[in-house]
């Protein structure tokens, strides 16, 4: 079973597994791992905000192209959709 496509891009590095270093307890997470996790989480949040902004702009353009039956405007929406696909 594979992870959903949205989750395949992200890898979380976890260094808190039991080891001799922490007496096999596995209950400590090195500060570097914690910072790395939060940095990656901030990147994900930023990507979501950017994607939401692009979608918010695309919906009215697509709706107007449909209502006006404007094939050129519709094609511009479709062409711009590649940017959304790359970010998702």
Short mmCIF file of C-alpha atoms in Angstrom, two decimals:
data_model
loop_
_atom_site.label_atom_id
_atom_site.label_comp_id
_atom_site.label_asym_id
_atom_site.label_seq_id
_atom_site.Cartn_x
_atom_site.Cartn_y
_atom_site.Cartn_z
CA UNK A 1 0.00 0.00 0.00
CA UNK A 2 1.42 3.39 -0.96
CA UNK A 3 1.03 6.70 0.80
CA UNK A 4 -1.33 9.20 -0.85
CA UNK A 5 0.36 11.24 -3.58
CA UNK A 6 0.22 14.39 -1.42
CA UNK A 7 2.27 12.71 1.31
CA UNK A 8 4.89 11.02 -0.85
CA UNK A 9 6.85 14.25 -1.32
CA UNK A 10 7.53 14.78 2.38
CA UNK A 11 9.91 12.78 4.51
CA UNK A 12 10.15 13.38 8.21
CA UNK A 13 13.52 12.55 9.69
CA UNK A 14 13.10 11.06 13.15
CA UNK A 15 16.17 10.47 15.30
CA UNK A 16 14.50 9.54 18.59
CA UNK A 17 14.52 5.77 18.18
CA UNK A 18 16.00 3.65 20.96
CA UNK A 19 19.77 3.54 20.87
CA UNK A 20 22.71 3.10 23.16
CA UNK A 21 23.05 6.89 23.22
CA UNK A 22 19.79 7.33 25.16
CA UNK A 23 19.93 4.01 27.06
CA UNK A 24 17.37 2.37 24.77
CA UNK A 25 14.52 4.53 26.02
CA UNK A 26 13.74 6.21 22.71
CA UNK A 27 12.00 9.06 24.48
CA UNK A 28 14.32 11.89 23.55
CA UNK A 29 14.23 13.81 20.30
CA UNK A 30 17.43 15.69 19.50
CA UNK A 31 16.93 19.43 19.10
CA UNK A 32 18.26 19.29 15.53
CA UNK A 33 15.55 16.79 14.54
CA UNK A 34 12.90 18.94 16.20
CA UNK A 35 14.09 22.04 14.31
CA UNK A 36 14.24 20.12 11.04
CA UNK A 37 10.70 18.83 11.55
CA UNK A 38 9.34 22.31 12.30
CA UNK A 39 11.20 23.77 9.32
CA UNK A 40 9.66 21.18 7.01
CA UNK A 41 6.25 21.79 8.59
CA UNK A 42 6.63 25.54 7.93
CA UNK A 43 7.52 24.76 4.31
CA UNK A 44 4.37 22.63 3.95
CA UNK A 45 2.24 25.42 5.43
CA UNK A 46 3.78 27.93 3.04
CA UNK A 47 3.14 25.66 0.05
CA UNK A 48 -0.49 25.22 1.10
CA UNK A 49 -1.00 28.97 1.43
CA UNK A 50 0.52 29.57 -2.03
CA UNK A 51 -1.57 26.81 -3.58
CA UNK A 52 -4.75 28.16 -1.97
CA UNK A 53 -4.01 31.65 -3.31
CA UNK A 54 -3.48 30.33 -6.84
CA UNK A 55 -6.70 28.30 -6.71
CA UNK A 56 -8.60 31.29 -5.33
CA UNK A 57 -7.46 33.31 -8.35
CA UNK A 58 -8.14 30.51 -10.87
CA UNK A 59 -11.74 29.72 -9.90
CA UNK A 60 -13.26 33.08 -10.94
CA UNK A 61 -11.29 33.05 -14.22
CA UNK A 62 -12.49 29.54 -15.00
CA UNK A 63 -16.06 30.40 -14.07
CA UNK A 64 -16.03 33.52 -16.24
CA UNK A 65 -14.54 31.61 -19.19
CA UNK A 66 -17.32 29.04 -18.85
CA UNK A 67 -20.10 31.63 -18.57
CA UNK A 68 -18.73 33.62 -21.53
CA UNK A 69 -18.08 30.43 -23.53
CA UNK A 70 -14.62 31.92 -24.17
CA UNK A 71 -12.36 29.13 -25.42
CA UNK A 72 -9.21 31.26 -25.33
CA UNK A 73 -9.80 32.22 -21.70
CA UNK A 74 -10.55 28.58 -20.90
CA UNK A 75 -7.27 27.55 -22.54
CA UNK A 76 -5.38 30.12 -20.45
CA UNK A 77 -6.92 28.61 -17.31
CA UNK A 78 -5.91 25.14 -18.46
CA UNK A 79 -2.38 26.28 -19.28
CA UNK A 80 -2.04 27.93 -15.87
CA UNK A 81 -3.28 24.72 -14.21
CA UNK A 82 0.16 23.20 -14.76
CA UNK A 83 1.53 25.58 -12.12
CA UNK A 84 -1.08 24.27 -9.67
CA UNK A 85 -0.24 20.67 -10.54
CA UNK A 86 3.46 21.29 -9.89
CA UNK A 87 2.77 22.79 -6.49
CA UNK A 88 0.40 20.04 -5.35
#
